[in-house]
Amino acid sequence: MYLIAAGVVSSAFCLFLIQPMMAKRLLPVFGGSASVWAVCLVFYQAMLLLGYLYAHALARRLEPRKQALVHGLACGVALLALQGVTTSISWPGEGAPAAGIVAQLLATIGAPYLLLAATSPLLQYWHSLLYPQRGAYRLFAWSNLSCVLALLAFPFLFEPNWGWMRIAAFWQWLFAAAAILHLGAAALVWLRHPVKSSPAPVSTATPLANRDVALWLFLAFLGSALLVAVTDHLCLVVAPFPLLWVLPLLIYLLSFVVTFESDRYRRAWGAPLAFAGLVAMAAAMNYLAPSRMLGLGVVIFSLGLFAACLFLHGELALRRPPERQLTSFYIAMAAGGALGSVFVALIAPLLFHHHLELPILLALASITVLFVVYRYSWITDVAATAAVIFVVVSAGAQWLSLESNVVAAARNFYGALRVTERQSPVHGRLRTLIHGSVNHGSQAMDEDKRRTSLTYYTPSTGVGMLLSRENTGPRRVGLVGLGSGALAAYARPGDVFRFYEINPLVVDMAMRYFTYLADAPARVEVALGDARLLLAREPDQHYDVLVVDAFTGDSVPVHLLTREAMEIYGRHLKPDGVLAMHLSNLHLNLAKVALALGRDMGWRAAALSTSADADLDSVGAVWVLMDRKPDTSGPAPGPRLLWTDDYSSLLHIMR
């Protein structure tokens, strides 16, 4: 019994350690987009479903000793494929990014992940065969607790102290140990279960009703969809980094631990908690300032998600079938989970121009709770109806706010973009490009003011002072990140301004709805693709100025802020060239990383901060400027701030 429990727990730890580990490795390859994690969750949920189907097929089609033999062979195949975890990952930048992510995950971790995904239902089934009176469903709670420990360990223990390759090596050893435990459990089944010439007996329990299966699917769908939508929302407003991937997933798993470890869940307290959580998330979504998202916002959405999942998974626990039918139950749960992640990550971007999936799911979840508790008592009915009305109205208000003053809106893998227009008391008609909730450049549309630099790029900012210097002659300027094209306002006759932009929607909107590029008196070039990959392939560009102004949501993609990236930037700069990095962020002090990297390169570096000024339509901005002049003053940078492609952690730069 302890051997089977150890196999379940160790496999669960491996399963959830590799999830953020592989997503972090894929993040820079696919442009640092917040959608990378959402697509990874689709893969993980789909593979979980395949693993459950494999376990179900073994349990229903083969007698136990043959099950042990087949699974032993599967362990051998997974061990042979183990080296794929550390193989190099690349993407040419062509085709659908989501398909590329799935293909890379299949090639690197497909076989080991499938084995881990099958562990919980298969070993629980073996446990029910060998120890029918011991309660196999408790192993499901223990496996989820092990998952929680893995998710806590990655951002707080492994990521701050180890590079990616060292974490991967540790994971390979851990997986090998888990596979050996699988083989031990298979040997136990082989030795203790009598030989039979026919398949394992089919359960004599009452056949599953279609209504039961549909309800399992729906409840699991809602929980999974809320998980992905809440995570996506936090990553868009704050930054796509592992801590914000891990925390909602940890909360999601804890709800399984609480509801499946024993029969403690009661609808009498689960439903009110769910309403409270849904109302709190709906209120925060509409009224909480973005500057408070990393603190109060993360707390509200985490507790709200936990309350909602506690209800959804508690209702699943109340409806679970006898243990001989547990593989069917887990398949329905896994299928619902996969559908939830597919809806948010793949279907919602096709259906909605804005990020509307979270408010829609909050409304749907509140209506679901209402139907479960309706007619419990008149007081309950009134309170529940009021909560549903608030959440539904909040969803409508979110949609109206996103549609307010919109000129155009579109969405793709890299996020939701919209162009808005308003009247400015200083600059007249003002048009703004917004990614999620973040301003990516504004322009005054009156003809005499169209080349005025606004927002993060006014003449008083670091980049403004750099690009407005007189008597510099024709310049060659590289710009990582296009936005509205606002920096083209500094172009002069004879200059060459070459923009690098990964998102084709940004290019389309900058050219269609803004005139910075068209009005520039210089030669303007736009290279479509990930800037770092393009710069790595290009011959030396001999830039006088190289501007790094790329953001995904509110943060610079990590792979543009590492030692390897700095070496690429240095190769493209003239000996007297200047590197300017835009590092404004409400939640992270990214300037500390840039200054440490500059010092490590032996360059002179300085951070320049400006405050918001409503009269100039400018916002607060942080720029770090660097050149090759040696500067050895000040202490050497600490190793925790020296980010590389192998190591980065945001724990040390949170504000």
XYZ file of C-alpha atoms in Angstrom:
655
model
C 0.000 0.000 0.000
C 2.817 2.402 0.881
C 4.619 1.543 -2.355
C 1.569 2.538 -4.402
C 1.092 5.717 -2.355
C 4.755 6.654 -2.887
C 4.368 6.108 -6.629
C 1.308 8.384 -6.744
C 2.898 11.142 -4.648
C 6.286 11.180 -6.428
C 4.669 11.128 -9.866
C 2.371 14.010 -8.939
C 5.379 16.030 -7.756
C 7.159 15.362 -11.073
C 4.031 16.177 -13.064
C 3.568 19.637 -11.586
C 7.222 20.547 -11.293
C 7.718 20.146 -15.030
C 4.718 22.333 -15.894
C 6.179 25.746 -14.930
C 9.677 24.454 -15.720
C 8.888 23.788 -19.398
C 6.661 26.866 -19.757
C 9.509 29.064 -18.548
C 11.801 27.507 -21.135
C 9.272 28.085 -23.917
C 8.406 31.663 -22.887
C 11.391 33.414 -24.565
C 11.190 31.223 -27.670
C 7.625 32.413 -28.336
C 8.132 36.086 -27.608
C 7.377 36.256 -23.889
C 3.602 36.314 -24.478
C 1.230 35.701 -21.580
C -0.583 33.258 -23.866
C 2.342 30.812 -23.672
C 1.192 29.536 -20.280
C -2.432 29.279 -21.408
C -1.423 27.119 -24.385
C 0.832 25.029 -22.138
C -2.173 24.394 -19.889
C -4.119 23.159 -22.908
C -1.348 20.659 -23.620
C -1.116 19.582 -19.976
C -4.883 19.101 -19.668
C -5.093 17.230 -22.986
C -2.235 14.912 -21.994
C -3.902 14.368 -18.631
C -7.026 13.244 -20.479
C -4.966 10.872 -22.662
C -3.298 9.478 -19.556
C -6.669 8.872 -17.924
C -7.975 7.186 -21.079
C -4.901 4.934 -21.096
C -5.501 4.009 -17.447
C -9.201 3.404 -18.121
C -8.418 1.166 -21.115
C -5.978 -0.919 -19.079
C -8.452 -1.273 -16.212
C -11.358 -2.267 -18.443
C -9.708 -4.315 -21.210
C -6.923 -6.282 -19.527
C -6.685 -8.527 -16.518
C -4.448 -7.115 -13.753
C -1.252 -9.040 -14.558
C -1.400 -7.867 -18.176
C -2.017 -4.334 -16.955
C 1.187 -4.587 -14.934
C 3.120 -5.873 -17.938
C 1.895 -3.159 -20.326
C 2.532 -0.387 -17.819
C 5.997 -1.742 -17.098
C 6.799 -1.474 -20.806
C 5.414 2.078 -20.839
C 7.783 2.969 -17.988
C 10.701 1.681 -20.061
C 9.692 3.791 -23.071
C 9.341 6.906 -20.903
C 12.779 6.345 -19.367
C 14.323 6.028 -22.833
C 12.722 9.356 -23.827
C 13.916 11.149 -20.702
C 16.857 12.910 -22.393
C 14.424 14.820 -24.607
C 13.665 17.175 -21.711
C 16.992 18.998 -22.151
C 17.147 19.052 -25.956
C 17.374 22.479 -27.565
C 14.149 24.317 -28.406
C 13.708 26.636 -31.360
C 10.894 28.111 -33.422
C 11.363 29.720 -36.847
C 8.672 32.315 -36.162
C 6.401 31.006 -38.901
C 2.982 29.415 -38.512
C 0.675 29.442 -35.503
C 2.581 29.948 -32.209
C 0.104 27.744 -30.317
C 0.781 24.815 -32.652
C 4.513 25.417 -32.269
C 4.265 25.284 -28.467
C 2.322 22.015 -28.542
C 4.798 20.500 -31.023
C 7.775 21.438 -28.842
C 6.137 20.012 -25.716
C 5.311 16.761 -27.499
C 8.874 16.413 -28.762
C 10.545 17.127 -25.415
C 8.292 15.728 -22.669
C 5.490 13.839 -24.470
C 6.228 10.257 -23.341
C 7.304 11.023 -19.732
C 4.375 13.379 -19.237
C 1.859 10.818 -20.527
C 3.175 8.239 -18.069
C 2.876 10.697 -15.180
C -0.613 11.733 -16.279
C -1.820 8.100 -16.101
C -0.396 7.527 -12.627
C -3.144 8.722 -10.326
C -6.145 6.818 -11.789
C -4.191 3.649 -12.651
C -2.411 3.258 -9.329
C -5.605 4.142 -7.474
C -7.361 1.382 -9.413
C -4.620 -1.077 -8.489
C -4.941 0.075 -4.882
C -8.695 -0.667 -4.971
C -7.962 -4.174 -6.323
C -5.345 -5.015 -3.711
C -6.796 -3.115 -0.738
C -10.541 -2.730 -1.407
C -11.316 -1.452 2.092
C -8.632 1.272 2.271
C -10.273 4.163 0.318
C -8.465 4.820 -2.963
C -9.967 8.315 -3.375
C -7.719 9.572 -0.563
C -4.751 8.949 -2.855
C -6.231 11.575 -5.205
C -6.091 14.151 -2.408
C -2.523 13.121 -1.500
C -1.438 13.432 -5.132
C -2.899 16.935 -5.298
C -1.089 17.871 -2.086
C 2.147 16.670 -3.681
C 1.342 18.844 -6.704
C 0.940 21.830 -4.384
C 4.383 21.205 -2.882
C 5.926 21.021 -6.365
C 4.287 24.281 -7.392
C 5.520 26.005 -4.234
C 9.027 24.632 -4.675
C 9.516 25.933 -8.221
C 9.191 29.731 -7.721
C 10.399 29.867 -4.112
C 13.133 27.211 -3.964
C 14.346 26.079 -7.384
C 13.974 29.167 -9.598
C 15.666 31.708 -7.244
C 18.639 29.432 -6.562
C 19.221 27.188 -9.596
C 19.529 27.693 -13.321
C 17.099 25.952 -15.640
C 19.486 23.161 -16.655
C 20.174 22.233 -13.037
C 16.435 22.105 -12.296
C 15.953 19.907 -15.380
C 18.704 17.518 -14.250
C 17.070 17.239 -10.807
C 13.707 16.546 -12.461
C 15.203 13.743 -14.587
C 16.544 11.967 -11.494
C 13.221 12.433 -9.732
C 11.312 11.025 -12.698
C 13.609 7.988 -12.803
C 12.834 7.344 -9.121
C 9.083 7.690 -9.783
C 9.312 5.263 -12.727
C 11.056 2.714 -10.504
C 8.173 3.043 -8.014
C 5.758 2.428 -10.909
C 7.649 -0.740 -11.763
C 7.492 -1.781 -8.115
C 3.717 -1.259 -8.051
C 3.373 -3.256 -11.292
C 5.443 -6.079 -9.749
C 3.176 -6.017 -6.697
C 0.076 -6.423 -8.876
C 1.791 -9.213 -10.835
C 2.739 -11.138 -7.694
C -0.399 -10.683 -5.599
C -3.176 -10.889 -8.145
C -4.104 -14.368 -9.391
C -3.650 -15.289 -13.035
C -6.838 -15.045 -15.086
C -7.481 -16.024 -18.662
C -10.199 -13.425 -19.127
C -10.211 -9.633 -18.789
C -10.744 -8.008 -15.407
C -14.349 -8.293 -14.257
C -16.557 -5.397 -15.174
C -17.988 -3.518 -12.223
C -21.445 -4.578 -11.122
C -22.191 -1.063 -9.944
C -25.148 0.819 -11.408
C -24.348 2.065 -14.935
C -23.420 5.740 -15.128
C -26.243 8.042 -16.197
C -25.590 10.522 -19.000
C -26.790 13.294 -16.719
C -24.118 12.442 -14.152
C -21.347 12.412 -16.747
C -22.538 15.714 -18.242
C -22.536 17.324 -14.797
C -19.004 16.068 -14.075
C -17.885 17.531 -17.395
C -19.543 20.887 -16.758
C -18.261 21.351 -13.210
C -14.715 20.387 -14.254
C -14.979 22.693 -17.299
C -15.930 25.688 -15.164
C -13.120 25.109 -12.653
C -10.448 24.720 -15.329
C -11.702 27.660 -17.404
C -11.708 29.925 -14.331
C -8.152 28.814 -13.526
C -6.827 29.748 -16.987
C -8.842 32.981 -17.214
C -7.739 34.243 -13.786
C -4.108 33.370 -14.551
C -4.305 35.110 -17.911
C -5.788 38.215 -16.283
C -3.042 38.432 -13.646
C -0.279 37.887 -16.218
C -1.667 40.595 -18.497
C -1.983 43.196 -15.758
C 1.264 42.355 -13.911
C 3.704 40.193 -15.930
C 3.877 36.650 -17.341
C 6.224 35.009 -14.870
C 6.149 31.633 -13.084
C 4.948 32.900 -9.708
C 1.700 34.132 -11.268
C 1.339 30.866 -13.186
C 1.911 28.780 -10.106
C -0.252 30.581 -7.551
C -3.670 30.117 -9.263
C -2.782 26.521 -10.179
C -1.782 25.860 -6.574
C -5.108 27.310 -5.372
C -6.954 25.153 -7.908
C -5.242 21.985 -6.664
C -5.760 22.836 -2.988
C -9.502 22.874 -3.616
C -9.216 19.225 -4.747
C -7.220 18.378 -1.606
C -9.858 19.889 0.690
C -12.835 18.293 -1.059
C -11.457 14.821 -1.874
C -9.247 14.047 1.134
C -12.348 13.351 3.221
C -16.091 13.984 3.195
C -15.851 17.368 4.908
C -17.347 19.467 2.078
C -20.856 20.791 2.743
C -22.961 22.805 0.312
C -24.260 24.916 3.209
C -20.901 26.714 3.434
C -19.502 25.974 -0.020
C -22.156 27.943 -1.912
C -21.908 31.163 0.199
C -18.114 31.055 -0.102
C -18.416 30.684 -3.873
C -20.740 33.681 -4.123
C -18.382 35.769 -1.981
C -15.391 34.842 -4.142
C -17.207 35.496 -7.432
C -18.528 38.861 -6.251
C -15.060 39.896 -5.001
C -13.410 38.981 -8.326
C -16.104 40.788 -10.320
C -15.644 43.931 -8.201
C -11.838 43.820 -8.452
C -11.987 43.310 -12.206
C -13.912 46.585 -12.616
C -12.747 48.812 -9.793
C -9.282 47.786 -8.582
C -6.466 50.018 -9.876
C -3.761 48.196 -11.902
C -1.097 49.519 -9.519
C -2.620 47.383 -6.725
C -2.853 44.144 -8.686
C 0.422 42.578 -7.501
C -0.611 42.948 -3.869
C -4.328 43.239 -3.147
C -5.377 42.061 -6.610
C -3.461 38.790 -6.413
C -4.966 38.124 -2.965
C -8.542 38.819 -4.135
C -8.295 36.707 -7.283
C -6.499 33.865 -5.521
C -9.017 33.642 -2.677
C -11.896 34.160 -5.101
C -10.659 31.356 -7.351
C -10.217 29.081 -4.328
C -13.767 29.767 -3.120
C -15.271 29.125 -6.555
C -13.245 25.933 -7.121
C -14.056 24.735 -3.609
C -17.726 24.789 -4.552
C -17.256 23.287 -8.036
C -14.933 20.510 -6.897
C -16.935 19.937 -3.737
C -19.989 19.289 -5.885
C -17.870 16.869 -7.927
C -16.802 15.085 -4.756
C -20.425 14.730 -3.632
C -21.263 13.103 -6.963
C -18.303 10.741 -7.292
C -19.187 7.109 -8.131
C -18.028 3.880 -6.425
C -14.273 3.219 -6.641
C -14.614 0.552 -9.360
C -15.909 3.348 -11.631
C -13.267 5.884 -10.655
C -11.438 5.748 -14.000
C -14.647 6.844 -15.779
C -15.059 9.642 -13.245
C -11.494 10.855 -13.769
C -11.881 10.736 -17.556
C -14.944 12.988 -17.337
C -13.072 15.363 -15.024
C -10.021 15.430 -17.296
C -12.169 15.979 -20.393
C -13.961 18.874 -18.702
C -10.630 20.337 -17.610
C -9.230 20.075 -21.134
C -12.349 21.726 -22.594
C -12.046 24.578 -20.088
C -8.443 25.353 -20.995
C -9.156 24.990 -24.733
C -12.052 27.443 -24.441
C -9.975 30.166 -22.759
C -6.683 29.661 -24.605
C -7.847 28.809 -28.134
C -11.560 29.508 -28.645
C -12.038 32.780 -26.738
C -9.408 34.668 -28.822
C -11.414 33.727 -31.923
C -14.778 34.718 -30.417
C -13.917 37.951 -28.589
C -11.899 41.031 -29.571
C -11.428 41.817 -25.867
C -10.546 39.669 -22.854
C -14.178 38.931 -21.999
C -13.819 35.284 -21.021
C -13.193 36.022 -17.324
C -16.331 38.168 -16.770
C -18.406 35.673 -18.781
C -17.115 32.740 -16.722
C -17.741 34.591 -13.463
C -21.327 35.176 -14.525
C -21.775 31.551 -15.628
C -20.308 30.253 -12.347
C -22.603 32.481 -10.266
C -25.668 31.251 -12.184
C -24.500 27.655 -11.603
C -24.271 28.224 -7.840
C -27.748 29.797 -7.893
C -29.295 26.739 -9.556
C -27.691 24.450 -6.980
C -28.940 26.386 -3.922
C -32.244 27.715 -5.326
C -35.256 26.990 -3.096
C -33.011 26.192 -0.155
C -34.747 28.985 1.777
C -36.221 32.370 0.850
C -33.329 34.232 2.498
C -30.834 32.154 0.544
C -32.741 32.712 -2.693
C -32.772 36.510 -2.269
C -29.080 36.717 -1.340
C -28.030 34.353 -4.137
C -30.108 36.227 -6.735
C -28.586 39.553 -5.629
C -25.072 38.108 -5.968
C -25.824 36.776 -9.461
C -27.256 40.122 -10.564
C -24.121 41.920 -9.321
C -21.746 39.547 -11.127
C -23.748 39.628 -14.374
C -24.015 43.434 -14.294
C -20.263 43.650 -13.591
C -19.593 41.497 -16.653
C -21.668 43.869 -18.742
C -19.886 46.877 -17.267
C -16.518 45.327 -18.148
C -17.614 44.880 -21.746
C -18.922 48.462 -21.937
C -15.674 49.863 -20.509
C -13.618 47.951 -23.081
C -15.879 49.220 -25.872
C -15.747 52.828 -24.644
C -14.256 55.226 -27.232
C -12.986 52.297 -29.320
C -11.920 53.021 -32.890
C -10.718 49.460 -33.600
C -10.125 46.240 -31.682
C -8.492 42.914 -32.549
C -6.909 39.972 -30.827
C -4.400 37.199 -31.544
C -1.925 34.939 -29.726
C 0.015 37.945 -28.421
C -2.963 39.600 -26.768
C -5.946 41.910 -27.217
C -5.302 45.294 -28.842
C -7.629 48.240 -29.159
C -7.318 51.782 -30.460
C -9.239 54.388 -28.482
C -9.842 58.085 -29.064
C -10.630 60.915 -26.666
C -10.389 64.676 -26.427
C -7.302 66.076 -24.690
C -7.484 69.647 -23.330
C -3.928 70.237 -24.571
C -3.521 68.162 -27.738
C -7.080 67.924 -29.014
C -8.097 64.617 -30.544
C -5.869 61.959 -28.925
C -5.619 58.389 -30.184
C -4.094 55.592 -28.048
C -3.009 52.000 -28.665
C -3.830 49.770 -25.666
C -2.633 46.207 -25.081
C -4.823 44.638 -22.407
C -4.961 47.555 -19.969
C -1.560 49.095 -20.788
C -0.947 52.201 -22.905
C 1.391 51.395 -25.813
C 1.623 54.899 -27.248
C -0.633 57.883 -28.013
C -0.756 60.418 -30.825
C -2.418 63.820 -31.238
C -4.383 63.531 -34.481
C -4.619 67.254 -35.320
C -2.310 67.847 -38.266
C -0.159 70.501 -36.562
C 0.443 68.259 -33.512
C 0.868 64.806 -35.054
C 4.655 64.697 -34.571
C 4.467 65.653 -30.881
C 6.045 63.047 -28.596
C 3.678 61.929 -25.819
C 3.285 59.342 -23.029
C 6.614 57.546 -22.350
C 8.504 59.414 -25.066
C 8.343 63.140 -24.251
C 11.578 65.161 -24.685
C 12.160 65.086 -20.920
C 12.406 61.267 -20.803
C 15.680 59.397 -21.205
C 14.951 58.344 -24.780
C 13.576 61.796 -25.609
C 16.777 63.532 -24.489
C 18.860 60.961 -26.380
C 17.024 61.169 -29.700
C 16.488 64.953 -29.653
C 20.219 65.788 -29.386
C 21.309 68.299 -32.024
C 24.277 68.178 -34.431
C 24.498 64.411 -34.531
C 24.272 63.989 -38.296
C 22.316 61.199 -39.995
C 21.668 58.380 -37.553
C 20.948 54.697 -37.814
C 18.472 53.792 -35.044
C 17.198 50.319 -34.148
C 13.982 50.065 -32.153
C 12.796 46.845 -30.501
C 9.019 47.172 -30.207
C 6.789 49.308 -32.435
C 3.678 50.200 -30.439
C 2.003 53.171 -32.105
C 5.316 54.083 -33.753
C 5.688 57.116 -31.470
C 9.507 57.157 -31.485
C 9.450 57.848 -35.229
C 8.518 61.419 -34.180
C 12.244 61.947 -33.490
C 13.303 60.896 -37.004
C 15.143 63.463 -39.164
C 15.950 63.611 -42.867
C 18.775 61.189 -43.628
C 18.071 58.953 -40.613
C 17.214 55.259 -40.798
C 14.728 54.012 -38.184
C 14.408 50.202 -38.174
C 11.629 48.784 -35.971
C 11.444 45.150 -34.817
C 7.934 43.937 -33.925
C 6.751 40.404 -33.148
C 2.992 41.055 -33.346
C 1.569 41.559 -36.856
C -1.541 43.189 -35.361
C 0.604 45.951 -33.862
C 2.161 46.646 -37.249
C -1.260 46.772 -38.886
C -2.707 49.138 -36.269
C 0.350 51.422 -36.208
C 0.140 51.864 -39.976
C -3.643 52.080 -40.238
C -4.650 54.220 -37.255
C -1.529 56.288 -36.495
C 0.625 58.473 -38.745
C 3.993 58.492 -36.949
C 5.549 56.126 -39.495
C 4.036 57.831 -42.532
C 4.969 61.335 -41.316
C 8.594 60.477 -40.514
C 11.034 62.292 -42.858
C 13.534 59.431 -42.461
C 13.642 55.978 -44.011
C 11.481 53.734 -41.825
C 11.798 49.932 -41.898
C 9.695 47.366 -40.024
C 11.048 43.839 -39.464
C 8.337 41.372 -38.381
C 9.394 38.734 -35.866
C 10.948 38.289 -32.438
C 13.561 41.054 -32.144
C 16.164 38.965 -30.397
C 15.958 36.173 -32.964
C 16.110 38.659 -35.832
C 19.067 40.540 -34.343
C 20.892 37.264 -33.721
C 20.554 36.336 -37.413
C 21.272 39.739 -38.945
C 24.737 41.028 -39.802
C 26.027 43.888 -37.645
C 23.689 46.854 -38.095
C 26.075 49.541 -36.716
C 23.347 51.391 -34.848
C 24.047 54.796 -33.344
C 21.153 54.160 -30.966
C 19.401 50.890 -30.123
C 16.111 51.307 -28.237
C 14.549 48.342 -26.403
C 10.891 49.256 -25.880
C 9.123 45.870 -26.089
C 6.372 45.012 -23.649
C 4.003 42.133 -23.175
C 1.290 43.624 -21.006
C 3.098 45.734 -18.401
C 6.491 44.015 -18.497
C 9.535 43.598 -20.718
C 9.905 39.980 -21.922
C 12.616 38.335 -19.823
C 14.631 37.080 -22.811
C 15.258 40.710 -23.845
C 16.843 41.452 -20.475
C 19.580 38.814 -20.101
C 23.361 38.716 -20.491
C 23.026 36.885 -23.814
C 20.623 39.556 -25.090
C 23.059 42.292 -24.007
C 25.827 40.645 -26.021
C 23.589 40.693 -29.095
C 22.757 44.372 -28.543
C 26.442 45.197 -28.148
C 27.295 43.520 -31.452
C 24.875 45.766 -33.321
C 25.983 49.063 -31.710
C 28.725 51.313 -33.032
C 31.678 51.780 -30.640
C 30.155 55.090 -29.508
C 26.556 53.862 -29.783
C 23.995 54.102 -26.980
C 21.562 51.457 -25.726
C 18.271 52.790 -24.319
C 15.965 50.427 -22.435
C 12.385 51.278 -21.442
C 11.726 49.571 -18.096
C 8.594 51.226 -16.681
C 6.667 48.804 -14.495
C 4.166 49.268 -11.694
C 5.243 46.152 -9.831
C 8.882 45.324 -10.670
C 12.134 47.295 -10.434
C 13.529 46.102 -13.753
C 16.042 48.960 -13.809
C 18.055 47.108 -11.130
C 18.506 44.194 -13.536
C 19.489 46.435 -16.457
C 22.032 48.363 -14.344
C 23.525 45.102 -13.081
C 23.825 43.779 -16.638
C 25.453 47.020 -17.787
C 27.976 46.840 -14.969
C 28.651 43.194 -15.804
C 29.349 44.197 -19.432
C 31.744 46.915 -18.241
C 29.510 49.662 -19.633
C 28.489 52.997 -18.165
C 24.782 52.931 -17.253
C 22.303 55.364 -15.729
C 18.588 55.206 -14.910
C 16.399 58.229 -15.666
C 12.877 58.467 -14.237
C 10.212 61.032 -15.107
C 6.836 61.647 -13.513
C 3.452 61.820 -15.151
C 2.324 65.232 -16.393
C -1.306 65.531 -17.450
C -0.633 68.885 -19.147
C 1.785 67.180 -21.546
C -0.221 63.940 -21.847
C 2.849 62.117 -20.522
C 2.987 59.179 -18.135
C 5.670 58.169 -15.644
C 8.574 56.450 -17.383
C 11.815 54.724 -16.414
C 14.628 54.542 -18.976
C 18.120 53.092 -18.577
C 20.797 54.442 -20.934
C 24.127 52.656 -21.511
C 27.250 53.186 -23.581
C 30.635 51.474 -23.821
C 32.564 54.005 -21.761
C 33.994 52.050 -18.826
C 32.572 52.747 -15.402
C 33.917 50.772 -12.479
C 32.386 52.935 -9.743
C 29.990 51.322 -7.344
C 29.723 47.742 -6.105
C 29.755 44.730 -8.400
C 26.260 43.408 -9.216
C 24.930 40.549 -7.132
C 24.482 37.201 -8.894
C 20.710 37.206 -8.290
C 20.340 40.283 -10.534
C 22.503 38.938 -13.349
C 19.845 37.344 -15.504
C 20.848 34.845 -18.153
C 18.944 32.578 -20.507
C 19.410 29.875 -17.860
C 18.555 31.914 -14.760
C 16.058 34.662 -13.883
C 13.867 35.320 -10.852
C 11.500 38.187 -10.103
C 11.395 37.629 -6.347
C 14.331 39.998 -5.813
C 12.973 42.975 -7.772
C 9.372 43.224 -6.598
C 8.419 46.680 -5.433
